[in-house]
Coordinates of C-alpha atoms and ligand atoms in Angstrom, one line a residue:
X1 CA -21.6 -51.3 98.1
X2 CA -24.4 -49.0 96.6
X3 CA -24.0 -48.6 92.7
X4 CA -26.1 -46.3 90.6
X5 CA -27.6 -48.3 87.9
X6 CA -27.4 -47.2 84.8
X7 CA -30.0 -48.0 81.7
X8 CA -27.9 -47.3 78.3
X9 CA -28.9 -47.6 74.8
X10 CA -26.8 -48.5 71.5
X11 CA -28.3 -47.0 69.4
X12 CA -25.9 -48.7 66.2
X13 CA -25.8 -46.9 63.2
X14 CA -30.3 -46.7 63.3
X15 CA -32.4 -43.6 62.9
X16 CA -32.6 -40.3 60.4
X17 CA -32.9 -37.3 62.2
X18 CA -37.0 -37.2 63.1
X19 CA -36.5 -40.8 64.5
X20 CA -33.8 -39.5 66.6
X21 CA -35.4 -37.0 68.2
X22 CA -38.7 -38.2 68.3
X23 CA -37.3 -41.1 70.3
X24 CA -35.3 -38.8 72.8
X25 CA -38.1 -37.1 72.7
X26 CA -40.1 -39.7 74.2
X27 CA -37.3 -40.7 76.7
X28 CA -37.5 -37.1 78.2
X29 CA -40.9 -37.4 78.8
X30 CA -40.5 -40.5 80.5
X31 CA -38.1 -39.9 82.6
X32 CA -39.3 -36.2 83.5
X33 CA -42.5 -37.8 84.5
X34 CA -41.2 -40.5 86.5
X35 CA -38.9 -40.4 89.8
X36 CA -36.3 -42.7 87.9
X37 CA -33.5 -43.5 90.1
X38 CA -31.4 -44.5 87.3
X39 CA -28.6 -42.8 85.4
X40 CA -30.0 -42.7 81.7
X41 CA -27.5 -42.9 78.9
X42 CA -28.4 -42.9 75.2
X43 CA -26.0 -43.2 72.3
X44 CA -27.3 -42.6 69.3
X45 CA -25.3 -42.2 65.5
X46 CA -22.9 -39.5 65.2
X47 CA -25.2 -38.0 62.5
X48 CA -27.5 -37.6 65.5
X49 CA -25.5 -36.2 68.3
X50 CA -26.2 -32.6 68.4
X51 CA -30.4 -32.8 67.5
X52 CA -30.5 -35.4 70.2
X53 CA -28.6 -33.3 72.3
X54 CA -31.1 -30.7 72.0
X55 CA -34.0 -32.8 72.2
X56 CA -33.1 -34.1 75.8
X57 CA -32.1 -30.5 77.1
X58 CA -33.6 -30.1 80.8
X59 CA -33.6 -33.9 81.4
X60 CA -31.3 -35.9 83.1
X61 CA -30.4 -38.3 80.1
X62 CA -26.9 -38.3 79.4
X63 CA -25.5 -38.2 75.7
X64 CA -22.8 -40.8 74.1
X65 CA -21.0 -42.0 71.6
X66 CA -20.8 -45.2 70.0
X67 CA -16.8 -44.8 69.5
X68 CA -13.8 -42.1 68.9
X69 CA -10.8 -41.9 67.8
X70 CA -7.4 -41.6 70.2
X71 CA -6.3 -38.5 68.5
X72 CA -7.6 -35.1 69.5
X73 CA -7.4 -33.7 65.5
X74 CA -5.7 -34.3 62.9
X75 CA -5.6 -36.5 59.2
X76 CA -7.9 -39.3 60.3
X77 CA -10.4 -39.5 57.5
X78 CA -13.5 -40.3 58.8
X79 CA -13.0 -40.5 62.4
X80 CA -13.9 -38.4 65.6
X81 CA -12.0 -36.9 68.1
X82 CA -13.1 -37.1 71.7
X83 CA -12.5 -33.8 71.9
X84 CA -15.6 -33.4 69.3
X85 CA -17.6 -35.2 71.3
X86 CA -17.2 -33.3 74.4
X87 CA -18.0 -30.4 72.2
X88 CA -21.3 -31.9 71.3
X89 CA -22.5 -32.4 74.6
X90 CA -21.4 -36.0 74.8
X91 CA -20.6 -37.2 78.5
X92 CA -19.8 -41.1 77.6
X93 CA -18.4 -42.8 74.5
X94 CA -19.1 -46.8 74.4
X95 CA -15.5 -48.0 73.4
X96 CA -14.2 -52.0 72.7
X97 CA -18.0 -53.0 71.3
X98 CA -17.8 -56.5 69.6
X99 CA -19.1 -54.9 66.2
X100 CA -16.0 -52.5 66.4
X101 CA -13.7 -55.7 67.6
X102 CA -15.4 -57.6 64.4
X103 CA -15.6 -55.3 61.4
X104 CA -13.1 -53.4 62.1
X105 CA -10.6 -55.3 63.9
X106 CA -10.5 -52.9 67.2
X107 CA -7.9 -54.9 69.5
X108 CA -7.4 -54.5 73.5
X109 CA -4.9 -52.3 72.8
X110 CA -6.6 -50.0 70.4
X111 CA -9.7 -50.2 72.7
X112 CA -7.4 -48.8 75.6
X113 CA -5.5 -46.0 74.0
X114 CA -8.8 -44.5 72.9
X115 CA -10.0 -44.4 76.8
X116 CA -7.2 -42.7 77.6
X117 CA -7.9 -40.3 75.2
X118 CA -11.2 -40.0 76.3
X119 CA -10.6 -39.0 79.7
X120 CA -8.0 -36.6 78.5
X121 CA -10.7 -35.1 76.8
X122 CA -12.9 -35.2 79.8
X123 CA -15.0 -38.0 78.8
X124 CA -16.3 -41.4 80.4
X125 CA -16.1 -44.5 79.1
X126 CA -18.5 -47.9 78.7
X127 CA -16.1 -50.5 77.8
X128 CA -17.4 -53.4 76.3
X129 CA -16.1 -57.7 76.7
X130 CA -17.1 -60.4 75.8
X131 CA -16.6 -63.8 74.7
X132 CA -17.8 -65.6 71.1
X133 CA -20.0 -68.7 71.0
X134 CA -17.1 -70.9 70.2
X135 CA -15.2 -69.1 73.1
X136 CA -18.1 -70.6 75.4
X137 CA -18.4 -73.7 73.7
X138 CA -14.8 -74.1 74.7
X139 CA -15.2 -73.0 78.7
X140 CA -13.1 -70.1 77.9
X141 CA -15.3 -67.1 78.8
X142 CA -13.8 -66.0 82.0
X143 CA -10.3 -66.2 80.5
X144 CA -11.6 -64.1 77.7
X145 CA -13.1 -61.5 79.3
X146 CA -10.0 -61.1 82.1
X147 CA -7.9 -60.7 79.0
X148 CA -10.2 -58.2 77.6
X149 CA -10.4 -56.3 81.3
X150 CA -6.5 -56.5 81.8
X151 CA -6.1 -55.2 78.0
X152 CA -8.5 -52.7 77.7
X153 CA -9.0 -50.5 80.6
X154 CA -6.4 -48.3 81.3
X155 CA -5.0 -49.0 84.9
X156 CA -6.2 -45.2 85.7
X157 CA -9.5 -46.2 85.1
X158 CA -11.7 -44.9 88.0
X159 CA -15.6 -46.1 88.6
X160 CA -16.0 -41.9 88.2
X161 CA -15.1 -42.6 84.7
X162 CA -15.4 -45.8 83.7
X163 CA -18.1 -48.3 83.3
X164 CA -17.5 -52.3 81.6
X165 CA -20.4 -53.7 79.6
X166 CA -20.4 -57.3 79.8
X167 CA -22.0 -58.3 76.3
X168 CA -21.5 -61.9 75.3
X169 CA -21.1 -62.0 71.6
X170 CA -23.4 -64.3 70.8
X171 CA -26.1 -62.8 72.7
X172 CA -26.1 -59.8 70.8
X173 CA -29.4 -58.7 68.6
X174 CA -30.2 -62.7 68.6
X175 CA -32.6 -63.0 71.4
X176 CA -30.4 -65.6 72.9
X177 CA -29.4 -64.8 76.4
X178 CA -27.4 -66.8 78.9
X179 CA -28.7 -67.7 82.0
X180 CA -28.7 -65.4 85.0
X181 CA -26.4 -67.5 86.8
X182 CA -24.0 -67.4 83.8
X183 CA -24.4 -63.8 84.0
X184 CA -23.5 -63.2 87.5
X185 CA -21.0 -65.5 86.8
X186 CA -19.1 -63.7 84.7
X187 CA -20.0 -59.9 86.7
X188 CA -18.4 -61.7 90.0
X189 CA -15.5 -62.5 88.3
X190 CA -14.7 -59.3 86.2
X191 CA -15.1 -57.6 89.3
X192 CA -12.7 -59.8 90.7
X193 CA -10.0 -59.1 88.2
X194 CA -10.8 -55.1 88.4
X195 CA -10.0 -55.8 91.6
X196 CA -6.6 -56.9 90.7
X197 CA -5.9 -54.5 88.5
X198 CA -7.5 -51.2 90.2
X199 CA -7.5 -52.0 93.8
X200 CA -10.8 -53.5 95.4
X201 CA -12.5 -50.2 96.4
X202 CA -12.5 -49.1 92.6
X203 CA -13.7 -52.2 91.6
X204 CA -16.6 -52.6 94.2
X205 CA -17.7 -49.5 93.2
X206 CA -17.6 -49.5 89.4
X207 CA -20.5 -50.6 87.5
X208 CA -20.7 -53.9 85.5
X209 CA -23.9 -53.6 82.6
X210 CA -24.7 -56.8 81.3
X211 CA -26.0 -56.5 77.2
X212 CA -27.2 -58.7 74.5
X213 CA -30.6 -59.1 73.9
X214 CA -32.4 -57.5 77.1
X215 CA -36.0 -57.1 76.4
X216 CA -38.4 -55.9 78.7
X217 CA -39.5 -59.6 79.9
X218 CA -36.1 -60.7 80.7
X219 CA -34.9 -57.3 82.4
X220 CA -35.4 -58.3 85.8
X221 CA -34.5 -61.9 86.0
X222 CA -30.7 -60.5 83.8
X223 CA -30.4 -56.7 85.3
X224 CA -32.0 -57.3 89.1
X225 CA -28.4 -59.9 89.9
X226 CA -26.0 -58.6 92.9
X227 CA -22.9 -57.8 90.6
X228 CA -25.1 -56.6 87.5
X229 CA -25.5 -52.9 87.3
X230 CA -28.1 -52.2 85.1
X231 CA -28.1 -52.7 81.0
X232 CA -26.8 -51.7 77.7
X233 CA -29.3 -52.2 75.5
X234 CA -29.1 -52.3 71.3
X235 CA -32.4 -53.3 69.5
X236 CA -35.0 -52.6 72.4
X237 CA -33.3 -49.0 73.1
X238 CA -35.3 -48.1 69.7
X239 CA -38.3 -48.2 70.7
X240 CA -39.2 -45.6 73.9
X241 CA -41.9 -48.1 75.1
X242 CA -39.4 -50.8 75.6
X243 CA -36.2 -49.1 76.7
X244 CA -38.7 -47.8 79.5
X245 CA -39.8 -51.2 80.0
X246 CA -36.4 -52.7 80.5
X247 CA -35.6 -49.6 82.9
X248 CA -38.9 -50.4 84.6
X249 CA -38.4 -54.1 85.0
X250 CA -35.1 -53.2 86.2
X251 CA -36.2 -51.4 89.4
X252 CA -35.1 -47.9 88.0
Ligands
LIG301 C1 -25.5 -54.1 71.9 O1 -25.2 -54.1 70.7 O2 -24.9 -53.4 72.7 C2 -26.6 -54.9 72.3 C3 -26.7 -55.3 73.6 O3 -27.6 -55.3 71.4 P1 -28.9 -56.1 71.6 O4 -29.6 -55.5 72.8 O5 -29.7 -55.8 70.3 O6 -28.6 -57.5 71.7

């Protein structure tokens, strides 16, 4: 089953305005000048949205955000709509990341009723799993991330719409990475259990990233396995060089 990998970057809450765009900047070029076969998503600070927008116009670099609320308006203090997003040109919104699951206590559930909102609103969605260090210390990270699958993505979930970031916890922005058996591990099972829950043709054909610290010298060995899709990538999506790396070493 072909799959169109996709090279995203988390931006996290990095970059004032001239670091936004000059980075987008540099992504446009890169891609423009390259026959990248590749879908390019970058998600940069809310802040940043509509400059990056503009930055990447004529390029075929999607925009997303890093979360949104499941409302459409309304007194949520702080919070974004989907519907805002869509209005600023945004085409994904990551959803479920382990940073929103840790400071600020984003369950399954919540993770799930803002995807529905999302493709209400006409939005896709990168949902994010994935298991802590004592979770894997404790042979619990399939369990963990079918609970997280079965919980989070809405059973209308569609691989139009939907895309699942594996992102082990403890691999995030620490350089540790598990191995690339581990990885596939873990892709050939969620696909398994999307299986279950969507039907085996959705499944095959939705795409599974794998995240936590991909670099450009471990790109190939974590992003090039049978069930891995391509990357969502945090630290190394700051830097144009590297993000272009990883998408290089990736076969993009
Ligand atoms: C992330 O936060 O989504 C991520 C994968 O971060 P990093 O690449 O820095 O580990």
């Amino acid at each position: 089953m072909a799959r169109k990998m996709m090279i995203a970057g988390n931006w996290k809450m990095n970059g004032l305005l001239a670091d936004g765009v000059a980075l987008a900047q540099e992504i446009k070029v890169d891609v423009k000048a390259k026959k990248r076969n590749c879908e390019f998503v970058v998600c940069p600070p809310f802040t940043l949205l509509g400059a990056v927008k503009k930055a990447l116009k004529g390029c075929r670099v999607a925009l997303g955000a890093q979360d949104c609320h499941f409302e459409e308006k309304g007194a949520h203090t702080g919070d974004i709509s989907p519907e805002m997003l869509l209005d600023c040109g945004c085409t994904y919104v990551i959803l479920g990341h382990s940073e929103r699951r840790a400071d600020h206590g984003e369950t399954s559930e919540l993770v799930c009723k803002k995807a529905k909102a999302a493709y209400k609103a006409g939005l896709k969605t990168i949902i994010c799993i994935g298991e802590t260090l004592a979770q894997r210390e404790k042979g619990e990270t399939i369990d963990i991330c079918s609970k997280q699958i079965l919980e989070s993505v809405p059973n209308d979930a569609t691989a139009a719409d939907t895309v699942i970031a594996y992102e082990p916890v403890w691999a995030i922005g620490t350089g540790k990475t598990p191995t690339a058996q581990d990885v596939e591990d873990v892709h050939a099972a969620v696909r398994k259990v999307l299986a279950k829950k969507l039907g085996r043709a959705q499944a095959n054909k939705m795409r599974i990233l794998y995240g936590g610290s991909v670099k450009p010298s471990n790109a190939k060995e974590l992003l090039s396995l049978p069930d891995v899709d391509g990357g969502l990538i945090g630290g190394a999506s700051l830097k144009a060089a590297d993000f272009m790396a990883i998408a290089d070493n990736a076969g993009c």
